[in-house]
Amino acid sequence: MPDVDTHPLEVARRLAEGGDLDGAAAIFAELAADADGPDRAQAAVGLAVVLQERGDTPGARAAARAALATGHPEFAAQAACLLAGSFESEELTDQARAAWQAALGLGNPAYVPLAHMALARLAADEEEMAEALRAALATGDPEIGSRAAQRLAELFLAEGEPGEAADVLLAALAIPGVADPPRLRVLLGAAHLEMACAEFAGVVEEGGDAETSALAIELLARTLPLRGRDEDAEQVWRYGLEHADERLAEQVRLRRDRDL
């Protein structure tokens, strides 16, 4: 038996940990029903957790909504996350989004990054996803900021926007203690490779003296395979080797053959 001075919340917690979900729920429910009680928000969250473990999803959601309605900076935020997770588990996307938005509205910095990442995951389109990922990155959270930057960079690279990718990766690397900097740097290198390819291709398209154009063709053809674009590299070599400017074609041939 617990000591008589033990706080009811602690008693309920111990009962839940010991497997007495009904006993815990009874105490949490009593405390949550006290509109003027100082533990109302925390008790409602505890009740939501216990009812969810007991398989009472409607009851758990009702308790979580009650906790959310208190506006408590910590426990209302926890309740919003519980609601969101419950809705996501049943693929109720609109309700899940609303719950994550409620978590954002409470402004607790411990939950804001998580909410932004969840909204990115549930986004209706890529534009909405990118907006949520940027917001997650802007929080400066070392773990979530890194994840957001990686996802954004991959999105921008797929869309052919390596400059945008590089910007978000540099922003992430500037976060103190950012998670997984090696992965961020690899993606940054990939972004720089894409930008280099764009510059080399620009030189080839614009034309110039034979030596400069041949160098650009070589650099482009040798860089593209690093991005898994072997066929494009062969096309670039072919373009140079078959160029109407015989001097340019000869320089390209010499540059290609020197490593054969």
PDB file of C-alpha atoms in Angstrom:
ATOM      1  CA  MET A   1       0.000   0.000   0.000  1.00  0.00           C
ATOM      2  CA  PRO A   2       1.290   3.479  -0.805  1.00  0.00           C
ATOM      3  CA  ASP A   3       2.003   5.931   1.982  1.00  0.00           C
ATOM      4  CA  VAL A   4      -0.998   8.039   2.966  1.00  0.00           C
ATOM      5  CA  ASP A   5       0.899  11.192   2.013  1.00  0.00           C
ATOM      6  CA  THR A   6       1.660   9.987  -1.507  1.00  0.00           C
ATOM      7  CA  HIS A   7       0.158  12.331  -4.104  1.00  0.00           C
ATOM      8  CA  PRO A   8      -2.779  10.793  -5.999  1.00  0.00           C
ATOM      9  CA  LEU A   9      -1.014  11.364  -9.320  1.00  0.00           C
ATOM     10  CA  GLU A  10       1.931   9.317  -8.106  1.00  0.00           C
ATOM     11  CA  VAL A  11      -0.394   6.610  -6.835  1.00  0.00           C
ATOM     12  CA  ALA A  12      -2.121   6.462 -10.225  1.00  0.00           C
ATOM     13  CA  ARG A  13       1.220   6.312 -12.019  1.00  0.00           C
ATOM     14  CA  ARG A  14       2.394   3.420  -9.844  1.00  0.00           C
ATOM     15  CA  LEU A  15      -0.852   1.554 -10.404  1.00  0.00           C
ATOM     16  CA  ALA A  16      -0.518   1.985 -14.174  1.00  0.00           C
ATOM     17  CA  GLU A  17       3.077   0.777 -14.116  1.00  0.00           C
ATOM     18  CA  GLY A  18       1.982  -2.211 -12.066  1.00  0.00           C
ATOM     19  CA  GLY A  19      -0.677  -3.137 -14.600  1.00  0.00           C
ATOM     20  CA  ASP A  20      -3.732  -1.942 -12.656  1.00  0.00           C
ATOM     21  CA  LEU A  21      -5.100   0.196 -15.474  1.00  0.00           C
ATOM     22  CA  ASP A  22      -8.604   0.325 -14.038  1.00  0.00           C
ATOM     23  CA  GLY A  23      -7.338   1.597 -10.679  1.00  0.00           C
ATOM     24  CA  ALA A  24      -5.129   4.185 -12.356  1.00  0.00           C
ATOM     25  CA  ALA A  25      -7.947   5.316 -14.630  1.00  0.00           C
ATOM     26  CA  ALA A  26     -10.271   5.821 -11.682  1.00  0.00           C
ATOM     27  CA  ILE A  27      -7.821   8.149  -9.905  1.00  0.00           C
ATOM     28  CA  PHE A  28      -6.894  10.051 -13.079  1.00  0.00           C
ATOM     29  CA  ALA A  29     -10.574  10.472 -13.968  1.00  0.00           C
ATOM     30  CA  GLU A  30     -11.408  11.885 -10.540  1.00  0.00           C
ATOM     31  CA  LEU A  31      -8.563  14.404 -10.694  1.00  0.00           C
ATOM     32  CA  ALA A  32      -9.371  15.355 -14.295  1.00  0.00           C
ATOM     33  CA  ALA A  33     -12.988  15.995 -13.394  1.00  0.00           C
ATOM     34  CA  ASP A  34     -12.025  18.669 -10.854  1.00  0.00           C
ATOM     35  CA  ALA A  35     -12.337  21.836 -12.941  1.00  0.00           C
ATOM     36  CA  ASP A  36     -10.477  23.887 -10.350  1.00  0.00           C
ATOM     37  CA  GLY A  37      -7.912  21.264  -9.430  1.00  0.00           C
ATOM     38  CA  PRO A  38      -4.233  22.067 -10.001  1.00  0.00           C
ATOM     39  CA  ASP A  39      -3.594  18.635 -11.502  1.00  0.00           C
ATOM     40  CA  ARG A  40      -6.461  18.587 -13.973  1.00  0.00           C
ATOM     41  CA  ALA A  41      -4.339  18.850 -17.138  1.00  0.00           C
ATOM     42  CA  GLN A  42      -1.766  16.278 -16.059  1.00  0.00           C
ATOM     43  CA  ALA A  43      -4.440  13.873 -14.840  1.00  0.00           C
ATOM     44  CA  ALA A  44      -6.331  14.149 -18.134  1.00  0.00           C
ATOM     45  CA  VAL A  45      -3.172  13.253 -20.044  1.00  0.00           C
ATOM     46  CA  GLY A  46      -2.562  10.315 -17.712  1.00  0.00           C
ATOM     47  CA  LEU A  47      -6.139   9.188 -18.224  1.00  0.00           C
ATOM     48  CA  ALA A  48      -5.729   9.415 -21.999  1.00  0.00           C
ATOM     49  CA  VAL A  49      -2.623   7.234 -21.882  1.00  0.00           C
ATOM     50  CA  VAL A  50      -4.207   4.632 -19.606  1.00  0.00           C
ATOM     51  CA  LEU A  51      -7.417   4.450 -21.632  1.00  0.00           C
ATOM     52  CA  GLN A  52      -5.430   4.070 -24.834  1.00  0.00           C
ATOM     53  CA  GLU A  53      -3.486   1.194 -23.302  1.00  0.00           C
ATOM     54  CA  ARG A  54      -6.795  -0.311 -22.231  1.00  0.00           C
ATOM     55  CA  GLY A  55      -8.031  -0.157 -25.827  1.00  0.00           C
ATOM     56  CA  ASP A  56     -10.596   2.584 -25.266  1.00  0.00           C
ATOM     57  CA  THR A  57      -9.660   4.877 -28.156  1.00  0.00           C
ATOM     58  CA  PRO A  58     -12.770   7.136 -27.976  1.00  0.00           C
ATOM     59  CA  GLY A  59     -12.281   7.580 -24.236  1.00  0.00           C
ATOM     60  CA  ALA A  60      -8.590   8.279 -24.672  1.00  0.00           C
ATOM     61  CA  ARG A  61      -9.302  10.932 -27.287  1.00  0.00           C
ATOM     62  CA  ALA A  62     -11.926  12.556 -25.083  1.00  0.00           C
ATOM     63  CA  ALA A  63      -9.461  12.728 -22.199  1.00  0.00           C
ATOM     64  CA  ALA A  64      -6.762  14.127 -24.471  1.00  0.00           C
ATOM     65  CA  ARG A  65      -9.153  16.789 -25.746  1.00  0.00           C
ATOM     66  CA  ALA A  66      -9.945  17.729 -22.160  1.00  0.00           C
ATOM     67  CA  ALA A  67      -6.258  18.144 -21.426  1.00  0.00           C
ATOM     68  CA  LEU A  68      -5.770  20.148 -24.622  1.00  0.00           C
ATOM     69  CA  ALA A  69      -8.614  22.460 -23.662  1.00  0.00           C
ATOM     70  CA  THR A  70      -6.757  23.502 -20.503  1.00  0.00           C
ATOM     71  CA  GLY A  71      -4.113  25.235 -22.586  1.00  0.00           C
ATOM     72  CA  HIS A  72      -1.410  24.034 -20.216  1.00  0.00           C
ATOM     73  CA  PRO A  73       1.936  24.646 -21.946  1.00  0.00           C
ATOM     74  CA  GLU A  74       3.255  21.155 -21.172  1.00  0.00           C
ATOM     75  CA  PHE A  75       0.333  18.809 -20.671  1.00  0.00           C
ATOM     76  CA  ALA A  76      -1.896  20.326 -23.347  1.00  0.00           C
ATOM     77  CA  ALA A  77       1.010  19.914 -25.758  1.00  0.00           C
ATOM     78  CA  GLN A  78       1.409  16.282 -24.713  1.00  0.00           C
ATOM     79  CA  ALA A  79      -2.297  15.792 -25.265  1.00  0.00           C
ATOM     80  CA  ALA A  80      -2.123  17.266 -28.750  1.00  0.00           C
ATOM     81  CA  CYS A  81       0.680  14.851 -29.632  1.00  0.00           C
ATOM     82  CA  LEU A  82      -1.302  11.925 -28.239  1.00  0.00           C
ATOM     83  CA  LEU A  83      -4.321  12.936 -30.290  1.00  0.00           C
ATOM     84  CA  ALA A  84      -2.240  13.349 -33.414  1.00  0.00           C
ATOM     85  CA  GLY A  85      -0.640   9.943 -32.990  1.00  0.00           C
ATOM     86  CA  SER A  86      -4.018   8.338 -32.427  1.00  0.00           C
ATOM     87  CA  PHE A  87      -5.435   9.870 -35.582  1.00  0.00           C
ATOM     88  CA  GLU A  88      -2.381   8.993 -37.640  1.00  0.00           C
ATOM     89  CA  SER A  89      -2.641   5.375 -36.561  1.00  0.00           C
ATOM     90  CA  GLU A  90      -6.047   5.256 -38.253  1.00  0.00           C
ATOM     91  CA  GLU A  91      -4.917   7.386 -41.220  1.00  0.00           C
ATOM     92  CA  LEU A  92      -7.270  10.206 -40.237  1.00  0.00           C
ATOM     93  CA  THR A  93      -5.002  12.743 -41.865  1.00  0.00           C
ATOM     94  CA  ASP A  94      -7.107  15.885 -41.503  1.00  0.00           C
ATOM     95  CA  GLN A  95      -7.681  15.276 -37.801  1.00  0.00           C
ATOM     96  CA  ALA A  96      -4.008  14.489 -37.282  1.00  0.00           C
ATOM     97  CA  ARG A  97      -3.001  17.738 -38.996  1.00  0.00           C
ATOM     98  CA  ALA A  98      -5.393  19.694 -36.795  1.00  0.00           C
ATOM     99  CA  ALA A  99      -3.909  18.113 -33.666  1.00  0.00           C
ATOM    100  CA  TRP A 100      -0.348  18.913 -34.735  1.00  0.00           C
ATOM    101  CA  GLN A 101      -1.423  22.473 -35.533  1.00  0.00           C
ATOM    102  CA  ALA A 102      -2.853  22.681 -32.013  1.00  0.00           C
ATOM    103  CA  ALA A 103       0.512  21.556 -30.637  1.00  0.00           C
ATOM    104  CA  LEU A 104       2.191  24.325 -32.635  1.00  0.00           C
ATOM    105  CA  GLY A 105      -0.288  26.874 -31.333  1.00  0.00           C
ATOM    106  CA  LEU A 106       0.694  26.141 -27.754  1.00  0.00           C
ATOM    107  CA  GLY A 107       4.220  27.324 -28.545  1.00  0.00           C
ATOM    108  CA  ASN A 108       6.087  24.889 -26.324  1.00  0.00           C
ATOM    109  CA  PRO A 109       9.563  24.747 -27.906  1.00  0.00           C
ATOM    110  CA  ALA A 110       9.946  21.108 -26.893  1.00  0.00           C
ATOM    111  CA  TYR A 111       7.124  20.103 -29.243  1.00  0.00           C
ATOM    112  CA  VAL A 112       7.303  22.683 -32.053  1.00  0.00           C
ATOM    113  CA  PRO A 113      10.039  20.916 -34.087  1.00  0.00           C
ATOM    114  CA  LEU A 114       8.258  17.569 -33.804  1.00  0.00           C
ATOM    115  CA  ALA A 115       4.979  19.151 -34.926  1.00  0.00           C
ATOM    116  CA  HIS A 116       6.573  20.769 -37.972  1.00  0.00           C
ATOM    117  CA  MET A 117       8.122  17.459 -39.036  1.00  0.00           C
ATOM    118  CA  ALA A 118       4.791  15.707 -38.597  1.00  0.00           C
ATOM    119  CA  LEU A 119       3.057  18.337 -40.718  1.00  0.00           C
ATOM    120  CA  ALA A 120       5.714  17.818 -43.388  1.00  0.00           C
ATOM    121  CA  ARG A 121       5.001  14.086 -43.304  1.00  0.00           C
ATOM    122  CA  LEU A 122       1.260  14.708 -43.658  1.00  0.00           C
ATOM    123  CA  ALA A 123       1.569  17.474 -46.249  1.00  0.00           C
ATOM    124  CA  ALA A 124      -0.859  17.472 -49.150  1.00  0.00           C
ATOM    125  CA  ASP A 125       1.791  18.397 -51.711  1.00  0.00           C
ATOM    126  CA  GLU A 126       5.506  19.105 -52.084  1.00  0.00           C
ATOM    127  CA  GLU A 127       5.102  22.849 -51.613  1.00  0.00           C
ATOM    128  CA  GLU A 128       3.360  22.340 -48.282  1.00  0.00           C
ATOM    129  CA  MET A 129       5.967  19.748 -47.309  1.00  0.00           C
ATOM    130  CA  ALA A 130       8.838  22.103 -48.100  1.00  0.00           C
ATOM    131  CA  GLU A 131       7.236  24.880 -46.064  1.00  0.00           C
ATOM    132  CA  ALA A 132       6.880  22.610 -43.033  1.00  0.00           C
ATOM    133  CA  LEU A 133      10.448  21.310 -43.425  1.00  0.00           C
ATOM    134  CA  ARG A 134      11.801  24.856 -43.594  1.00  0.00           C
ATOM    135  CA  ALA A 135       9.917  25.660 -40.416  1.00  0.00           C
ATOM    136  CA  ALA A 136      11.371  22.574 -38.726  1.00  0.00           C
ATOM    137  CA  LEU A 137      14.879  23.575 -39.805  1.00  0.00           C
ATOM    138  CA  ALA A 138      14.326  27.109 -38.534  1.00  0.00           C
ATOM    139  CA  THR A 139      13.702  25.843 -34.992  1.00  0.00           C
ATOM    140  CA  GLY A 140      17.412  25.049 -34.702  1.00  0.00           C
ATOM    141  CA  ASP A 141      16.735  21.667 -33.130  1.00  0.00           C
ATOM    142  CA  PRO A 142      19.910  19.573 -33.655  1.00  0.00           C
ATOM    143  CA  GLU A 143      18.130  16.311 -34.459  1.00  0.00           C
ATOM    144  CA  ILE A 144      15.023  17.483 -36.274  1.00  0.00           C
ATOM    145  CA  GLY A 145      16.835  20.330 -38.010  1.00  0.00           C
ATOM    146  CA  SER A 146      19.225  17.802 -39.514  1.00  0.00           C
ATOM    147  CA  ARG A 147      16.425  15.517 -40.659  1.00  0.00           C
ATOM    148  CA  ALA A 148      14.504  18.425 -42.147  1.00  0.00           C
ATOM    149  CA  ALA A 149      17.547  19.713 -44.029  1.00  0.00           C
ATOM    150  CA  GLN A 150      18.320  16.263 -45.439  1.00  0.00           C
ATOM    151  CA  ARG A 151      14.758  15.806 -46.683  1.00  0.00           C
ATOM    152  CA  LEU A 152      14.672  19.315 -48.130  1.00  0.00           C
ATOM    153  CA  ALA A 153      18.020  18.861 -49.852  1.00  0.00           C
ATOM    154  CA  GLU A 154      16.913  15.585 -51.406  1.00  0.00           C
ATOM    155  CA  LEU A 155      13.727  17.288 -52.585  1.00  0.00           C
ATOM    156  CA  PHE A 156      15.602  20.212 -54.133  1.00  0.00           C
ATOM    157  CA  LEU A 157      18.198  17.954 -55.787  1.00  0.00           C
ATOM    158  CA  ALA A 158      15.409  15.882 -57.339  1.00  0.00           C
ATOM    159  CA  GLU A 159      13.861  19.089 -58.655  1.00  0.00           C
ATOM    160  CA  GLY A 160      17.148  20.287 -60.133  1.00  0.00           C
ATOM    161  CA  GLU A 161      17.681  23.095 -57.610  1.00  0.00           C
ATOM    162  CA  PRO A 162      21.134  22.360 -56.142  1.00  0.00           C
ATOM    163  CA  GLY A 163      21.625  25.938 -54.955  1.00  0.00           C
ATOM    164  CA  GLU A 164      18.540  25.693 -52.748  1.00  0.00           C
ATOM    165  CA  ALA A 165      19.775  22.331 -51.481  1.00  0.00           C
ATOM    166  CA  ALA A 166      23.168  23.776 -50.587  1.00  0.00           C
ATOM    167  CA  ASP A 167      21.556  26.686 -48.711  1.00  0.00           C
ATOM    168  CA  VAL A 168      19.484  24.469 -46.410  1.00  0.00           C
ATOM    169  CA  LEU A 169      22.401  22.115 -45.780  1.00  0.00           C
ATOM    170  CA  LEU A 170      24.665  24.999 -44.802  1.00  0.00           C
ATOM    171  CA  ALA A 171      21.935  26.301 -42.491  1.00  0.00           C
ATOM    172  CA  ALA A 172      21.730  22.883 -40.817  1.00  0.00           C
ATOM    173  CA  LEU A 173      25.502  22.604 -40.441  1.00  0.00           C
ATOM    174  CA  ALA A 174      25.454  25.965 -38.639  1.00  0.00           C
ATOM    175  CA  ILE A 175      23.199  24.531 -35.894  1.00  0.00           C
ATOM    176  CA  PRO A 176      25.278  23.871 -32.742  1.00  0.00           C
ATOM    177  CA  GLY A 177      25.565  20.128 -32.136  1.00  0.00           C
ATOM    178  CA  VAL A 178      23.620  19.256 -35.291  1.00  0.00           C
ATOM    179  CA  ALA A 179      22.999  15.536 -35.748  1.00  0.00           C
ATOM    180  CA  ASP A 180      24.618  13.505 -38.530  1.00  0.00           C
ATOM    181  CA  PRO A 181      26.945  16.165 -39.999  1.00  0.00           C
ATOM    182  CA  PRO A 182      28.666  13.578 -42.260  1.00  0.00           C
ATOM    183  CA  ARG A 183      25.378  12.939 -44.081  1.00  0.00           C
ATOM    184  CA  LEU A 184      24.756  16.672 -44.373  1.00  0.00           C
ATOM    185  CA  ARG A 185      28.220  17.176 -45.843  1.00  0.00           C
ATOM    186  CA  VAL A 186      27.777  14.339 -48.331  1.00  0.00           C
ATOM    187  CA  LEU A 187      24.557  15.926 -49.555  1.00  0.00           C
ATOM    188  CA  LEU A 188      26.283  19.310 -49.673  1.00  0.00           C
ATOM    189  CA  GLY A 189      28.994  17.791 -51.845  1.00  0.00           C
ATOM    190  CA  ALA A 190      26.327  16.318 -54.118  1.00  0.00           C
ATOM    191  CA  ALA A 191      24.703  19.741 -54.401  1.00  0.00           C
ATOM    192  CA  HIS A 192      28.047  21.282 -55.315  1.00  0.00           C
ATOM    193  CA  LEU A 193      28.572  18.581 -57.944  1.00  0.00           C
ATOM    194  CA  GLU A 194      25.205  19.419 -59.470  1.00  0.00           C
ATOM    195  CA  MET A 195      26.071  23.121 -59.488  1.00  0.00           C
ATOM    196  CA  ALA A 196      29.427  22.332 -61.080  1.00  0.00           C
ATOM    197  CA  CYS A 197      27.709  20.275 -63.767  1.00  0.00           C
ATOM    198  CA  ALA A 198      25.368  23.180 -64.483  1.00  0.00           C
ATOM    199  CA  GLU A 199      28.306  25.581 -64.844  1.00  0.00           C
ATOM    200  CA  PHE A 200      30.247  23.222 -67.126  1.00  0.00           C
ATOM    201  CA  ALA A 201      27.147  22.654 -69.246  1.00  0.00           C
ATOM    202  CA  GLY A 202      26.671  26.415 -69.478  1.00  0.00           C
ATOM    203  CA  VAL A 203      30.156  26.842 -70.881  1.00  0.00           C
ATOM    204  CA  VAL A 204      29.530  24.117 -73.465  1.00  0.00           C
ATOM    205  CA  GLU A 205      26.207  25.688 -74.515  1.00  0.00           C
ATOM    206  CA  GLU A 206      27.556  29.226 -74.700  1.00  0.00           C
ATOM    207  CA  GLY A 207      30.657  28.215 -76.643  1.00  0.00           C
ATOM    208  CA  GLY A 208      34.076  29.750 -76.323  1.00  0.00           C
ATOM    209  CA  ASP A 209      37.592  29.092 -77.408  1.00  0.00           C
ATOM    210  CA  ALA A 210      38.426  25.480 -78.191  1.00  0.00           C
ATOM    211  CA  GLU A 211      40.633  24.970 -75.131  1.00  0.00           C
ATOM    212  CA  THR A 212      38.057  26.278 -72.640  1.00  0.00           C
ATOM    213  CA  SER A 213      35.197  24.361 -74.254  1.00  0.00           C
ATOM    214  CA  ALA A 214      37.221  21.145 -74.322  1.00  0.00           C
ATOM    215  CA  LEU A 215      38.063  21.561 -70.641  1.00  0.00           C
ATOM    216  CA  ALA A 216      34.399  22.147 -69.796  1.00  0.00           C
ATOM    217  CA  ILE A 217      33.373  19.056 -71.769  1.00  0.00           C
ATOM    218  CA  GLU A 218      35.965  16.941 -69.969  1.00  0.00           C
ATOM    219  CA  LEU A 219      35.018  18.211 -66.520  1.00  0.00           C
ATOM    220  CA  LEU A 220      31.319  17.707 -67.204  1.00  0.00           C
ATOM    221  CA  ALA A 221      31.843  14.216 -68.596  1.00  0.00           C
ATOM    222  CA  ARG A 222      34.025  13.192 -65.634  1.00  0.00           C
ATOM    223  CA  THR A 223      31.694  14.711 -63.031  1.00  0.00           C
ATOM    224  CA  LEU A 224      28.390  13.277 -64.252  1.00  0.00           C
ATOM    225  CA  PRO A 225      29.280   9.655 -63.336  1.00  0.00           C
ATOM    226  CA  LEU A 226      29.778  10.787 -59.749  1.00  0.00           C
ATOM    227  CA  ARG A 227      26.047  11.529 -59.737  1.00  0.00           C
ATOM    228  CA  GLY A 228      25.222   8.183 -61.339  1.00  0.00           C
ATOM    229  CA  ARG A 229      24.716   9.685 -64.790  1.00  0.00           C
ATOM    230  CA  ASP A 230      27.031   7.521 -66.905  1.00  0.00           C
ATOM    231  CA  GLU A 231      24.880   7.690 -70.028  1.00  0.00           C
ATOM    232  CA  ASP A 232      24.772  11.484 -69.891  1.00  0.00           C
ATOM    233  CA  ALA A 233      28.556  11.506 -69.546  1.00  0.00           C
ATOM    234  CA  GLU A 234      28.928   9.387 -72.688  1.00  0.00           C
ATOM    235  CA  GLN A 235      26.665  11.781 -74.564  1.00  0.00           C
ATOM    236  CA  VAL A 236      28.844  14.705 -73.487  1.00  0.00           C
ATOM    237  CA  TRP A 237      31.995  12.933 -74.680  1.00  0.00           C
ATOM    238  CA  ARG A 238      30.281  12.119 -77.964  1.00  0.00           C
ATOM    239  CA  TYR A 239      29.199  15.714 -78.390  1.00  0.00           C
ATOM    240  CA  GLY A 240      32.807  16.869 -78.032  1.00  0.00           C
ATOM    241  CA  LEU A 241      34.328  14.130 -80.182  1.00  0.00           C
ATOM    242  CA  GLU A 242      31.871  14.789 -83.011  1.00  0.00           C
ATOM    243  CA  HIS A 243      31.988  18.589 -82.779  1.00  0.00           C
ATOM    244  CA  ALA A 244      32.152  20.513 -86.073  1.00  0.00           C
ATOM    245  CA  ASP A 245      35.158  22.446 -84.768  1.00  0.00           C
ATOM    246  CA  GLU A 246      37.949  19.970 -85.573  1.00  0.00           C
ATOM    247  CA  ARG A 247      40.361  21.634 -83.156  1.00  0.00           C
ATOM    248  CA  LEU A 248      37.862  21.328 -80.326  1.00  0.00           C
ATOM    249  CA  ALA A 249      37.106  17.703 -81.223  1.00  0.00           C
ATOM    250  CA  GLU A 250      40.821  16.862 -81.244  1.00  0.00           C
ATOM    251  CA  GLN A 251      41.373  18.426 -77.819  1.00  0.00           C
ATOM    252  CA  VAL A 252      38.410  16.482 -76.438  1.00  0.00           C
ATOM    253  CA  ARG A 253      39.848  13.257 -77.915  1.00  0.00           C
ATOM    254  CA  LEU A 254      43.208  13.898 -76.288  1.00  0.00           C
ATOM    255  CA  ARG A 255      41.588  14.647 -72.924  1.00  0.00           C
ATOM    256  CA  ARG A 256      39.525  11.474 -73.030  1.00  0.00           C
ATOM    257  CA  ASP A 257      42.275   9.189 -74.297  1.00  0.00           C
ATOM    258  CA  ARG A 258      44.889  10.200 -71.748  1.00  0.00           C
ATOM    259  CA  ASP A 259      43.283   8.001 -69.080  1.00  0.00           C
ATOM    260  CA  LEU A 260      42.507   5.024 -71.333  1.00  0.00           C
TER     261      LEU A 260
END
